PDB file of C-alpha atoms in Angstrom:
ATOM      1  CA  MET A 219       0.037  -0.094   0.134  1.00  0.00           C
ATOM      2  CA  GLY A 220       1.273   3.423  -1.124  1.00  0.00           C
ATOM      3  CA  ASP A 221       1.637   6.758   0.941  1.00  0.00           C
ATOM      4  CA  ALA A 222      -1.041   8.874  -0.187  1.00  0.00           C
ATOM      5  CA  MET A 223       0.987  12.045   1.117  1.00  0.00           C
ATOM      6  CA  GLY A 224       2.076  14.330  -1.807  1.00  0.00           C
ATOM      7  CA  ARG A 225       0.559  12.389  -4.387  1.00  0.00           C
ATOM      8  CA  ALA A 226      -2.368  13.012  -6.883  1.00  0.00           C
ATOM      9  CA  GLY A 227      -5.340  10.640  -6.090  1.00  0.00           C
ATOM     10  CA  LYS A 228      -7.079   8.592  -8.824  1.00  0.00           C
ATOM     11  CA  LEU A 229      -9.440   5.959  -9.462  1.00  0.00           C
ATOM     12  CA  VAL A 230      -7.862   3.205 -11.486  1.00  0.00           C
ATOM     13  CA  VAL A 231     -10.117   0.545 -13.401  1.00  0.00           C
ATOM     14  CA  VAL A 232      -8.412  -2.494 -13.422  1.00  0.00           C
ATOM     15  CA  PRO A 233      -9.582  -5.426 -15.824  1.00  0.00           C
ATOM     16  CA  THR A 234      -9.007  -9.014 -14.583  1.00  0.00           C
ATOM     17  CA  PRO A 235      -9.016 -12.301 -16.285  1.00  0.00           C
ATOM     18  CA  ILE A 236     -12.467 -13.589 -17.660  1.00  0.00           C
ATOM     19  CA  GLY A 237     -11.114 -17.216 -16.814  1.00  0.00           C
ATOM     20  CA  ASN A 238      -7.237 -17.819 -17.399  1.00  0.00           C
ATOM     21  CA  LEU A 239      -5.246 -16.155 -14.903  1.00  0.00           C
ATOM     22  CA  GLY A 240      -2.366 -16.079 -17.589  1.00  0.00           C
ATOM     23  CA  ASP A 241      -4.466 -13.227 -19.005  1.00  0.00           C
ATOM     24  CA  ILE A 242      -3.875 -10.607 -16.400  1.00  0.00           C
ATOM     25  CA  THR A 243      -1.480  -7.659 -17.436  1.00  0.00           C
ATOM     26  CA  LEU A 244       1.580  -6.401 -16.199  1.00  0.00           C
ATOM     27  CA  ARG A 245      -0.038  -3.078 -15.572  1.00  0.00           C
ATOM     28  CA  ALA A 246      -3.053  -4.601 -13.673  1.00  0.00           C
ATOM     29  CA  LEU A 247      -0.616  -6.220 -11.579  1.00  0.00           C
ATOM     30  CA  GLU A 248       1.328  -3.000 -10.603  1.00  0.00           C
ATOM     31  CA  ALA A 249      -1.942  -1.130 -10.163  1.00  0.00           C
ATOM     32  CA  LEU A 250      -3.126  -3.691  -7.520  1.00  0.00           C
ATOM     33  CA  ARG A 251       0.123  -3.825  -5.651  1.00  0.00           C
ATOM     34  CA  THR A 252       0.569  -0.031  -5.426  1.00  0.00           C
ATOM     35  CA  ALA A 253      -3.292   0.916  -4.795  1.00  0.00           C
ATOM     36  CA  ASP A 254      -4.159   2.329  -1.302  1.00  0.00           C
ATOM     37  CA  VAL A 255      -7.299   0.266  -1.358  1.00  0.00           C
ATOM     38  CA  VAL A 256      -8.976  -2.075  -3.958  1.00  0.00           C
ATOM     39  CA  TYR A 257     -12.894  -1.863  -4.179  1.00  0.00           C
ATOM     40  CA  ALA A 258     -14.478  -4.807  -5.493  1.00  0.00           C
ATOM     41  CA  GLU A 259     -17.856  -6.065  -6.672  1.00  0.00           C
ATOM     42  CA  ASP A 260     -17.359  -9.229  -4.734  1.00  0.00           C
ATOM     43  CA  THR A 261     -14.559  -9.185  -2.200  1.00  0.00           C
ATOM     44  CA  ARG A 262     -14.446 -13.133  -2.286  1.00  0.00           C
ATOM     45  CA  VAL A 263     -14.155 -13.335  -5.909  1.00  0.00           C
ATOM     46  CA  THR A 264     -11.468 -10.470  -5.925  1.00  0.00           C
ATOM     47  CA  GLY A 265      -9.660 -11.786  -2.750  1.00  0.00           C
ATOM     48  CA  LYS A 266      -9.234 -15.288  -4.341  1.00  0.00           C
ATOM     49  CA  LEU A 267      -7.946 -13.511  -7.388  1.00  0.00           C
ATOM     50  CA  LEU A 268      -5.357 -11.551  -5.442  1.00  0.00           C
ATOM     51  CA  ARG A 269      -4.391 -14.429  -3.452  1.00  0.00           C
ATOM     52  CA  ALA A 270      -3.473 -16.401  -6.687  1.00  0.00           C
ATOM     53  CA  LEU A 271      -1.571 -13.458  -7.908  1.00  0.00           C
ATOM     54  CA  ASP A 272       0.193 -13.157  -4.702  1.00  0.00           C
ATOM     55  CA  VAL A 273      -1.231  -9.381  -4.169  1.00  0.00           C
ATOM     56  CA  ALA A 274      -3.608 -10.131  -1.168  1.00  0.00           C
ATOM     57  CA  ALA A 275      -0.953  -9.108   1.489  1.00  0.00           C
ATOM     58  CA  CYS A 276      -0.075  -5.928  -0.446  1.00  0.00           C
ATOM     59  CA  VAL A 277      -3.619  -3.972  -0.200  1.00  0.00           C
ATOM     60  CA  SER A 278      -7.047  -4.059   1.639  1.00  0.00           C
ATOM     61  CA  VAL A 279     -10.157  -4.912  -0.301  1.00  0.00           C
ATOM     62  CA  VAL A 280     -13.615  -3.225   0.247  1.00  0.00           C
ATOM     63  CA  ARG A 281     -16.756  -4.299  -1.036  1.00  0.00           C
ATOM     64  CA  LEU A 282     -18.503  -2.053  -3.619  1.00  0.00           C
ATOM     65  CA  ASP A 283     -21.540  -3.639  -5.720  1.00  0.00           C
ATOM     66  CA  GLU A 284     -24.173  -2.386  -7.351  1.00  0.00           C
ATOM     67  CA  ASN A 285     -26.566  -2.025  -4.084  1.00  0.00           C
ATOM     68  CA  MET A 286     -23.844  -0.261  -2.241  1.00  0.00           C
ATOM     69  CA  LEU A 287     -22.605   2.245  -4.958  1.00  0.00           C
ATOM     70  CA  ALA A 288     -24.927   5.161  -4.030  1.00  0.00           C
ATOM     71  CA  GLU A 289     -23.406   5.292  -0.450  1.00  0.00           C
ATOM     72  CA  ARG A 290     -19.831   4.399  -1.231  1.00  0.00           C
ATOM     73  CA  ALA A 291     -19.204   6.505  -4.297  1.00  0.00           C
ATOM     74  CA  SER A 292     -18.851   9.684  -2.060  1.00  0.00           C
ATOM     75  CA  GLU A 293     -16.155   7.761  -0.074  1.00  0.00           C
ATOM     76  CA  VAL A 294     -14.243   6.860  -3.100  1.00  0.00           C
ATOM     77  CA  VAL A 295     -14.393  10.486  -4.253  1.00  0.00           C
ATOM     78  CA  ALA A 296     -13.222  11.752  -0.714  1.00  0.00           C
ATOM     79  CA  ARG A 297     -10.180   9.223  -0.819  1.00  0.00           C
ATOM     80  CA  ILE A 298      -9.169  10.279  -4.222  1.00  0.00           C
ATOM     81  CA  ALA A 299      -9.507  14.098  -3.071  1.00  0.00           C
ATOM     82  CA  ALA A 300      -7.200  13.008  -0.130  1.00  0.00           C
ATOM     83  CA  GLY A 301      -4.552  11.530  -2.629  1.00  0.00           C
ATOM     84  CA  GLU A 302      -5.191   8.119  -2.488  1.00  0.00           C
ATOM     85  CA  ILE A 303      -5.084   5.424  -5.512  1.00  0.00           C
ATOM     86  CA  CYS A 304      -8.396   3.745  -5.386  1.00  0.00           C
ATOM     87  CA  ALA A 305      -8.496   0.317  -7.717  1.00  0.00           C
ATOM     88  CA  TYR A 306     -11.724  -0.917  -8.811  1.00  0.00           C
ATOM     89  CA  CYS A 307     -12.391  -4.692  -9.926  1.00  0.00           C
ATOM     90  CA  THR A 308     -15.415  -6.610 -10.717  1.00  0.00           C
ATOM     91  CA  ASP A 309     -15.608 -10.317 -10.790  1.00  0.00           C
ATOM     92  CA  ALA A 310     -14.167 -10.840 -14.132  1.00  0.00           C
ATOM     93  CA  GLY A 311     -13.247  -8.907 -17.406  1.00  0.00           C
ATOM     94  CA  MET A 312     -13.496  -5.001 -18.088  1.00  0.00           C
ATOM     95  CA  PRO A 313     -15.365  -3.154 -15.216  1.00  0.00           C
ATOM     96  CA  GLY A 314     -18.066  -1.038 -16.561  1.00  0.00           C
ATOM     97  CA  VAL A 315     -19.371  -3.685 -18.953  1.00  0.00           C
ATOM     98  CA  SER A 316     -22.588  -4.698 -17.754  1.00  0.00           C
ATOM     99  CA  ASP A 317     -21.784  -3.977 -14.149  1.00  0.00           C
ATOM    100  CA  PRO A 318     -21.873  -0.810 -11.819  1.00  0.00           C
ATOM    101  CA  GLY A 319     -18.393   0.493 -12.804  1.00  0.00           C
ATOM    102  CA  LEU A 320     -19.532   2.929 -15.457  1.00  0.00           C
ATOM    103  CA  ARG A 321     -21.597   4.744 -12.534  1.00  0.00           C
ATOM    104  CA  LEU A 322     -18.602   4.829 -10.526  1.00  0.00           C
ATOM    105  CA  VAL A 323     -16.381   6.411 -13.360  1.00  0.00           C
ATOM    106  CA  ARG A 324     -19.050   8.926 -13.832  1.00  0.00           C
ATOM    107  CA  ALA A 325     -19.275   9.800 -10.111  1.00  0.00           C
ATOM    108  CA  VAL A 326     -15.723  10.499  -9.921  1.00  0.00           C
ATOM    109  CA  ARG A 327     -15.433  12.273 -13.003  1.00  0.00           C
ATOM    110  CA  ASP A 328     -18.487  14.471 -12.047  1.00  0.00           C
ATOM    111  CA  ALA A 329     -16.415  15.226  -8.945  1.00  0.00           C
ATOM    112  CA  GLY A 330     -13.527  16.603 -10.781  1.00  0.00           C
ATOM    113  CA  GLY A 331     -11.498  13.269  -9.903  1.00  0.00           C
ATOM    114  CA  ALA A 332      -8.846  11.473 -12.242  1.00  0.00           C
ATOM    115  CA  VAL A 333      -9.748   8.173 -13.765  1.00  0.00           C
ATOM    116  CA  GLU A 334      -7.355   5.929 -15.380  1.00  0.00           C
ATOM    117  CA  VAL A 335      -8.638   2.786 -17.299  1.00  0.00           C
ATOM    118  CA  LEU A 336      -6.376  -0.095 -17.953  1.00  0.00           C
ATOM    119  CA  PRO A 337      -6.898  -2.242 -21.155  1.00  0.00           C
ATOM    120  CA  GLY A 338      -7.583  -5.886 -20.661  1.00  0.00           C
ATOM    121  CA  ALA A 339      -9.814  -8.754 -20.853  1.00  0.00           C
ATOM    122  CA  SER A 340     -13.295  -8.682 -22.283  1.00  0.00           C
ATOM    123  CA  ALA A 341     -15.801 -11.438 -22.962  1.00  0.00           C
ATOM    124  CA  ALA A 342     -17.780  -9.403 -25.396  1.00  0.00           C
ATOM    125  CA  ALA A 343     -14.871  -8.616 -27.453  1.00  0.00           C
ATOM    126  CA  THR A 344     -13.517 -12.046 -27.256  1.00  0.00           C
ATOM    127  CA  ALA A 345     -16.809 -13.516 -28.387  1.00  0.00           C
ATOM    128  CA  TYR A 346     -17.188 -11.374 -31.299  1.00  0.00           C
ATOM    129  CA  VAL A 347     -13.743 -12.289 -32.782  1.00  0.00           C
ATOM    130  CA  THR A 348     -13.984 -16.045 -31.995  1.00  0.00           C
ATOM    131  CA  SER A 349     -17.567 -16.154 -33.182  1.00  0.00           C
ATOM    132  CA  GLY A 350     -16.655 -16.386 -36.804  1.00  0.00           C
ATOM    133  CA  THR A 351     -18.589 -13.461 -38.035  1.00  0.00           C
ATOM    134  CA  THR A 352     -17.195 -11.498 -40.705  1.00  0.00           C
ATOM    135  CA  CYS A 353     -19.069  -8.119 -40.006  1.00  0.00           C
ATOM    136  CA  PRO A 354     -16.707  -5.482 -39.129  1.00  0.00           C
ATOM    137  CA  ARG A 355     -18.971  -3.907 -36.620  1.00  0.00           C
ATOM    138  CA  TYR A 356     -20.865  -5.286 -33.365  1.00  0.00           C
ATOM    139  CA  TYR A 357     -23.425  -3.964 -31.074  1.00  0.00           C
ATOM    140  CA  PHE A 358     -23.022  -5.116 -27.434  1.00  0.00           C
ATOM    141  CA  GLY A 359     -26.439  -5.290 -25.728  1.00  0.00           C
ATOM    142  CA  GLY A 360     -25.336  -6.248 -22.236  1.00  0.00           C
ATOM    143  CA  PHE A 361     -27.394  -9.199 -20.711  1.00  0.00           C
ATOM    144  CA  PHE A 362     -30.346 -10.514 -23.069  1.00  0.00           C
ATOM    145  CA  PRO A 363     -33.761  -9.078 -21.770  1.00  0.00           C
ATOM    146  CA  ARG A 364     -35.541 -11.519 -19.646  1.00  0.00           C
ATOM    147  CA  LYS A 365     -39.085 -10.704 -20.544  1.00  0.00           C
ATOM    148  CA  ALA A 366     -40.600 -11.989 -23.946  1.00  0.00           C
ATOM    149  CA  THR A 367     -42.055  -8.301 -24.576  1.00  0.00           C
ATOM    150  CA  ASP A 368     -38.796  -6.888 -23.959  1.00  0.00           C
ATOM    151  CA  GLN A 369     -36.944  -9.361 -25.922  1.00  0.00           C
ATOM    152  CA  ALA A 370     -39.299  -8.832 -29.112  1.00  0.00           C
ATOM    153  CA  ALA A 371     -39.158  -5.063 -28.739  1.00  0.00           C
ATOM    154  CA  LEU A 372     -35.322  -4.982 -28.564  1.00  0.00           C
ATOM    155  CA  LEU A 373     -34.894  -7.552 -31.481  1.00  0.00           C
ATOM    156  CA  GLU A 374     -37.099  -5.461 -33.732  1.00  0.00           C
ATOM    157  CA  SER A 375     -35.516  -2.156 -33.122  1.00  0.00           C
ATOM    158  CA  LEU A 376     -32.214  -4.200 -34.179  1.00  0.00           C
ATOM    159  CA  ARG A 377     -33.429  -5.958 -37.249  1.00  0.00           C
ATOM    160  CA  THR A 378     -31.776  -3.730 -39.636  1.00  0.00           C
ATOM    161  CA  LEU A 379     -28.793  -2.740 -38.030  1.00  0.00           C
ATOM    162  CA  ASP A 380     -25.844  -3.591 -39.987  1.00  0.00           C
ATOM    163  CA  ALA A 381     -23.648  -5.016 -37.253  1.00  0.00           C
ATOM    164  CA  ALA A 382     -23.151  -8.597 -35.346  1.00  0.00           C
ATOM    165  CA  LEU A 383     -25.184  -8.562 -32.221  1.00  0.00           C
ATOM    166  CA  VAL A 384     -23.411  -9.585 -28.864  1.00  0.00           C
ATOM    167  CA  PHE A 385     -25.585 -10.348 -25.698  1.00  0.00           C
ATOM    168  CA  TYR A 386     -24.386 -12.174 -22.351  1.00  0.00           C
ATOM    169  CA  GLU A 387     -26.841 -14.927 -20.865  1.00  0.00           C
ATOM    170  CA  SER A 388     -27.153 -17.232 -18.196  1.00  0.00           C
ATOM    171  CA  PRO A 389     -26.984 -20.849 -18.567  1.00  0.00           C
ATOM    172  CA  HIS A 390     -30.538 -21.507 -17.519  1.00  0.00           C
ATOM    173  CA  ARG A 391     -32.023 -18.943 -19.667  1.00  0.00           C
ATOM    174  CA  LEU A 392     -29.859 -19.834 -22.859  1.00  0.00           C
ATOM    175  CA  ALA A 393     -32.472 -22.103 -24.507  1.00  0.00           C
ATOM    176  CA  SER A 394     -35.154 -19.385 -24.438  1.00  0.00           C
ATOM    177  CA  ALA A 395     -32.958 -16.665 -25.558  1.00  0.00           C
ATOM    178  CA  LEU A 396     -31.872 -18.771 -28.645  1.00  0.00           C
ATOM    179  CA  ALA A 397     -35.649 -19.668 -29.330  1.00  0.00           C
ATOM    180  CA  ALA A 398     -36.386 -15.762 -29.249  1.00  0.00           C
ATOM    181  CA  LEU A 399     -33.652 -14.870 -31.517  1.00  0.00           C
ATOM    182  CA  ALA A 400     -34.294 -17.835 -34.021  1.00  0.00           C
ATOM    183  CA  GLU A 401     -37.930 -16.649 -34.035  1.00  0.00           C
ATOM    184  CA  ALA A 402     -36.813 -12.856 -34.848  1.00  0.00           C
ATOM    185  CA  PHE A 403     -34.024 -13.951 -37.270  1.00  0.00           C
ATOM    186  CA  PRO A 404     -34.825 -17.364 -38.785  1.00  0.00           C
ATOM    187  CA  HIS A 405     -32.189 -16.601 -41.526  1.00  0.00           C
ATOM    188  CA  ARG A 406     -29.238 -15.647 -39.567  1.00  0.00           C
ATOM    189  CA  GLU A 407     -26.364 -17.937 -38.048  1.00  0.00           C
ATOM    190  CA  ALA A 408     -25.048 -17.372 -34.751  1.00  0.00           C
ATOM    191  CA  ALA A 409     -22.287 -18.530 -32.137  1.00  0.00           C
ATOM    192  CA  VAL A 410     -22.684 -19.372 -28.561  1.00  0.00           C
ATOM    193  CA  CYS A 411     -19.412 -18.905 -26.758  1.00  0.00           C
ATOM    194  CA  ARG A 412     -19.260 -20.478 -23.413  1.00  0.00           C
ATOM    195  CA  GLU A 413     -16.466 -20.536 -20.853  1.00  0.00           C
ATOM    196  CA  LEU A 414     -14.266 -18.390 -22.957  1.00  0.00           C
ATOM    197  CA  THR A 415     -10.310 -18.717 -21.987  1.00  0.00           C
ATOM    198  CA  LYS A 416     -11.432 -21.681 -19.695  1.00  0.00           C
ATOM    199  CA  LEU A 417     -10.450 -25.388 -19.564  1.00  0.00           C
ATOM    200  CA  HIS A 418     -13.899 -26.362 -21.110  1.00  0.00           C
ATOM    201  CA  GLU A 419     -14.322 -23.375 -23.710  1.00  0.00           C
ATOM    202  CA  GLU A 420     -16.917 -24.279 -26.132  1.00  0.00           C
ATOM    203  CA  VAL A 421     -17.865 -22.304 -29.520  1.00  0.00           C
ATOM    204  CA  ALA A 422     -20.796 -23.614 -31.061  1.00  0.00           C
ATOM    205  CA  ARG A 423     -21.759 -21.974 -34.384  1.00  0.00           C
ATOM    206  CA  GLY A 424     -24.552 -22.645 -36.852  1.00  0.00           C
ATOM    207  CA  PRO A 425     -28.030 -21.524 -37.886  1.00  0.00           C
ATOM    208  CA  LEU A 426     -30.007 -19.931 -35.067  1.00  0.00           C
ATOM    209  CA  ASN A 427     -32.865 -22.547 -35.537  1.00  0.00           C
ATOM    210  CA  ALA A 428     -30.564 -25.580 -35.006  1.00  0.00           C
ATOM    211  CA  LEU A 429     -28.661 -23.914 -32.140  1.00  0.00           C
ATOM    212  CA  ALA A 430     -32.106 -23.194 -30.356  1.00  0.00           C
ATOM    213  CA  HIS A 431     -33.002 -27.042 -30.897  1.00  0.00           C
ATOM    214  CA  GLU A 432     -29.396 -28.178 -29.768  1.00  0.00           C
ATOM    215  CA  PHE A 433     -29.251 -26.104 -26.200  1.00  0.00           C
ATOM    216  CA  ALA A 434     -32.940 -26.730 -25.882  1.00  0.00           C
ATOM    217  CA  ARG A 435     -32.228 -30.552 -26.087  1.00  0.00           C
ATOM    218  CA  ARG A 436     -29.167 -30.182 -23.652  1.00  0.00           C
ATOM    219  CA  ALA A 437     -31.246 -28.108 -21.199  1.00  0.00           C
ATOM    220  CA  GLN A 438     -33.582 -31.172 -20.841  1.00  0.00           C
ATOM    221  CA  GLY A 439     -30.743 -33.191 -19.983  1.00  0.00           C
ATOM    222  CA  HIS A 440     -29.593 -34.807 -23.414  1.00  0.00           C
ATOM    223  CA  GLY A 441     -25.865 -34.267 -23.965  1.00  0.00           C
ATOM    224  CA  ASP A 442     -23.471 -32.106 -22.215  1.00  0.00           C
ATOM    225  CA  PRO A 443     -24.864 -29.849 -19.529  1.00  0.00           C
ATOM    226  CA  VAL A 444     -24.696 -26.113 -20.160  1.00  0.00           C
ATOM    227  CA  LYS A 445     -22.830 -24.264 -17.545  1.00  0.00           C
ATOM    228  CA  GLY A 446     -20.658 -21.227 -17.001  1.00  0.00           C
ATOM    229  CA  GLU A 447     -20.435 -17.768 -18.353  1.00  0.00           C
ATOM    230  CA  ILE A 448     -22.151 -17.387 -22.117  1.00  0.00           C
ATOM    231  CA  ALA A 449     -21.726 -14.931 -24.736  1.00  0.00           C
ATOM    232  CA  LEU A 450     -24.031 -14.983 -27.782  1.00  0.00           C
ATOM    233  CA  VAL A 451     -23.001 -13.502 -31.106  1.00  0.00           C
ATOM    234  CA  VAL A 452     -25.456 -13.209 -33.998  1.00  0.00           C
ATOM    235  CA  ASP A 453     -24.521 -12.479 -37.582  1.00  0.00           C
ATOM    236  CA  ALA A 454     -25.580  -8.988 -39.096  1.00  0.00           C
ATOM    237  CA  PRO A 455     -28.263  -9.276 -41.679  1.00  0.00           C
ATOM    238  CA  ALA A 456     -27.276 -10.995 -45.001  1.00  0.00           C
ATOM    239  CA  PRO A 457     -28.784  -9.617 -48.347  1.00  0.00           C
ATOM    240  CA  ALA A 458     -30.864 -12.971 -48.504  1.00  0.00           C
ATOM    241  CA  GLU A 459     -32.635 -11.910 -45.267  1.00  0.00           C
ATOM    242  CA  GLY A 460     -33.386  -8.477 -46.566  1.00  0.00           C
ATOM    243  CA  ALA A 461     -34.899  -9.963 -49.728  1.00  0.00           C
ATOM    244  CA  GLN A 462     -36.936 -12.662 -47.883  1.00  0.00           C
ATOM    245  CA  ALA A 463     -38.373  -9.664 -45.796  1.00  0.00           C
ATOM    246  CA  ALA A 464     -39.372  -7.948 -48.779  1.00  0.00           C
ATOM    247  CA  ALA A 465     -41.162 -10.780 -50.303  1.00  0.00           C
ATOM    248  CA  ASP A 466     -42.921 -11.713 -46.877  1.00  0.00           C
ATOM    249  CA  ALA A 467     -44.143  -7.773 -46.525  1.00  0.00           C
ATOM    250  CA  ALA A 468     -45.406  -7.853 -50.243  1.00  0.00           C
ATOM    251  CA  LEU A 469     -47.199 -10.819 -49.491  1.00  0.00           C
ATOM    252  CA  ALA A 470     -48.877  -9.553 -46.504  1.00  0.00           C
ATOM    253  CA  ALA A 471     -49.541  -6.246 -48.334  1.00  0.00           C
ATOM    254  CA  ARG A 472     -51.320  -7.980 -50.970  1.00  0.00           C
ATOM    255  CA  ALA A 473     -53.284 -10.107 -48.502  1.00  0.00           C
ATOM    256  CA  ARG A 474     -54.209  -7.142 -46.710  1.00  0.00           C
ATOM    257  CA  ALA A 475     -55.384  -5.219 -49.956  1.00  0.00           C
ATOM    258  CA  GLU A 476     -57.516  -8.272 -50.875  1.00  0.00           C
ATOM    259  CA  GLY A 477     -59.262  -7.846 -47.578  1.00  0.00           C
ATOM    260  CA  LEU A 478     -59.992  -4.333 -47.985  1.00  0.00           C
ATOM    261  CA  ALA A 479     -61.234  -5.002 -51.303  1.00  0.00           C
ATOM    262  CA  ALA A 480     -63.723  -7.569 -50.340  1.00  0.00           C
ATOM    263  CA  GLU A 481     -65.083  -5.108 -47.491  1.00  0.00           C
ATOM    264  CA  GLY A 482     -65.789  -2.472 -50.316  1.00  0.00           C
ATOM    265  CA  ALA A 483     -62.825  -0.261 -49.863  1.00  0.00           C
ATOM    266  CA  THR A 484     -62.200   2.053 -53.026  1.00  0.00           C
ATOM    267  CA  GLN A 485     -58.737   1.737 -54.603  1.00  0.00           C
ATOM    268  CA  LYS A 486     -57.636   5.038 -53.067  1.00  0.00           C
ATOM    269  CA  THR A 487     -58.354   4.144 -49.762  1.00  0.00           C
ATOM    270  CA  ILE A 488     -56.709   0.619 -50.247  1.00  0.00           C
ATOM    271  CA  ALA A 489     -53.642   2.271 -51.433  1.00  0.00           C
ATOM    272  CA  LYS A 490     -53.619   4.847 -48.550  1.00  0.00           C
ATOM    273  CA  THR A 491     -53.852   2.228 -46.001  1.00  0.00           C
ATOM    274  CA  LEU A 492     -51.115   0.196 -47.559  1.00  0.00           C
ATOM    275  CA  ALA A 493     -48.588   3.041 -47.481  1.00  0.00           C
ATOM    276  CA  GLN A 494     -49.497   3.763 -44.093  1.00  0.00           C
ATOM    277  CA  GLU A 495     -49.084   0.209 -42.636  1.00  0.00           C
ATOM    278  CA  PHE A 496     -46.282  -1.253 -44.654  1.00  0.00           C
ATOM    279  CA  ALA A 497     -44.137   1.901 -45.390  1.00  0.00           C
ATOM    280  CA  ILE A 498     -44.254   1.069 -49.157  1.00  0.00           C
ATOM    281  CA  SER A 499     -44.116   3.818 -51.912  1.00  0.00           C
ATOM    282  CA  ARG A 500     -47.139   5.327 -53.050  1.00  0.00           C
ATOM    283  CA  ASN A 501     -46.730   3.823 -56.701  1.00  0.00           C
ATOM    284  CA  GLU A 502     -46.200   0.294 -55.232  1.00  0.00           C
ATOM    285  CA  ALA A 503     -49.368   0.830 -53.132  1.00  0.00           C
ATOM    286  CA  TYR A 504     -51.634   1.826 -55.789  1.00  0.00           C
ATOM    287  CA  ALA A 505     -50.306  -1.291 -58.113  1.00  0.00           C
ATOM    288  CA  ILE A 506     -51.426  -3.516 -55.426  1.00  0.00           C
ATOM    289  CA  ALA A 507     -54.595  -1.881 -54.732  1.00  0.00           C
ATOM    290  CA  LEU A 508     -55.431  -2.116 -58.681  1.00  0.00           C
ATOM    291  CA  ALA A 509     -54.664  -5.678 -58.564  1.00  0.00           C
ATOM    292  CA  ALA A 510     -56.858  -6.215 -55.516  1.00  0.00           C
ATOM    293  CA  ARG A 511     -59.924  -4.519 -56.988  1.00  0.00           C
ATOM    294  CA  GLY A 512     -59.341  -6.594 -60.099  1.00  0.00           C
TER     295      GLY A 512
END
């Protein structure tokens, strides 16, 4: 532990390995050894890591999880203002990625404190690269929503995004998440990345429908059990998906037009309705309305 007298205090965001301890960086080790205090999402997890790295005797560890952030953020700010070096670790990977780290960084910056973020392991980036996707962009959505309505709304908003989609998920919700993704994107491929960098690392790639079937089968006790940390990577939309979506929309518009014609609607009314409901051009709407009126 260092002497705070005469030093400029700061918050040091320290990434930790997502599995393999060999992925700790030299800068992360130095930051942990020289910090006045290490704030941790879970002191048991971080304490075990510090003991494995032979750092435990060098520093005190204080719990700072999401529930404690509101009351402890001011304590961190005060210690930094007093010249102390406060390190922050989460259970694994880069703090701030799907955990309360972002709020702590914001609190320190809002108070005028210094923040240093060290680069390091991230499950999202590792999964994106190992997934086999070829899209040069990715969207990270954090943990996949639990509620079906939230899932449907999110996936609909991302339907045309030209990027791979990356989500975290837990083992017991994996099958239902894959089913929702397969329903939303039936023509896409994806990868289930499990236990990355660990002894039993698994990367299963294939069509979403096939992955949903396979992991539903495993969830029912057939085959290897699904355990550990999971990241899902869904490919960006392919040209074939856009063509199929356009064909489906045209079919639906024709069915709607025929229904309106059967009710006695005029060609003008049918065309206006189609343009509003299906976001198609005026000329296309009129062509479909004309065909429906026969």
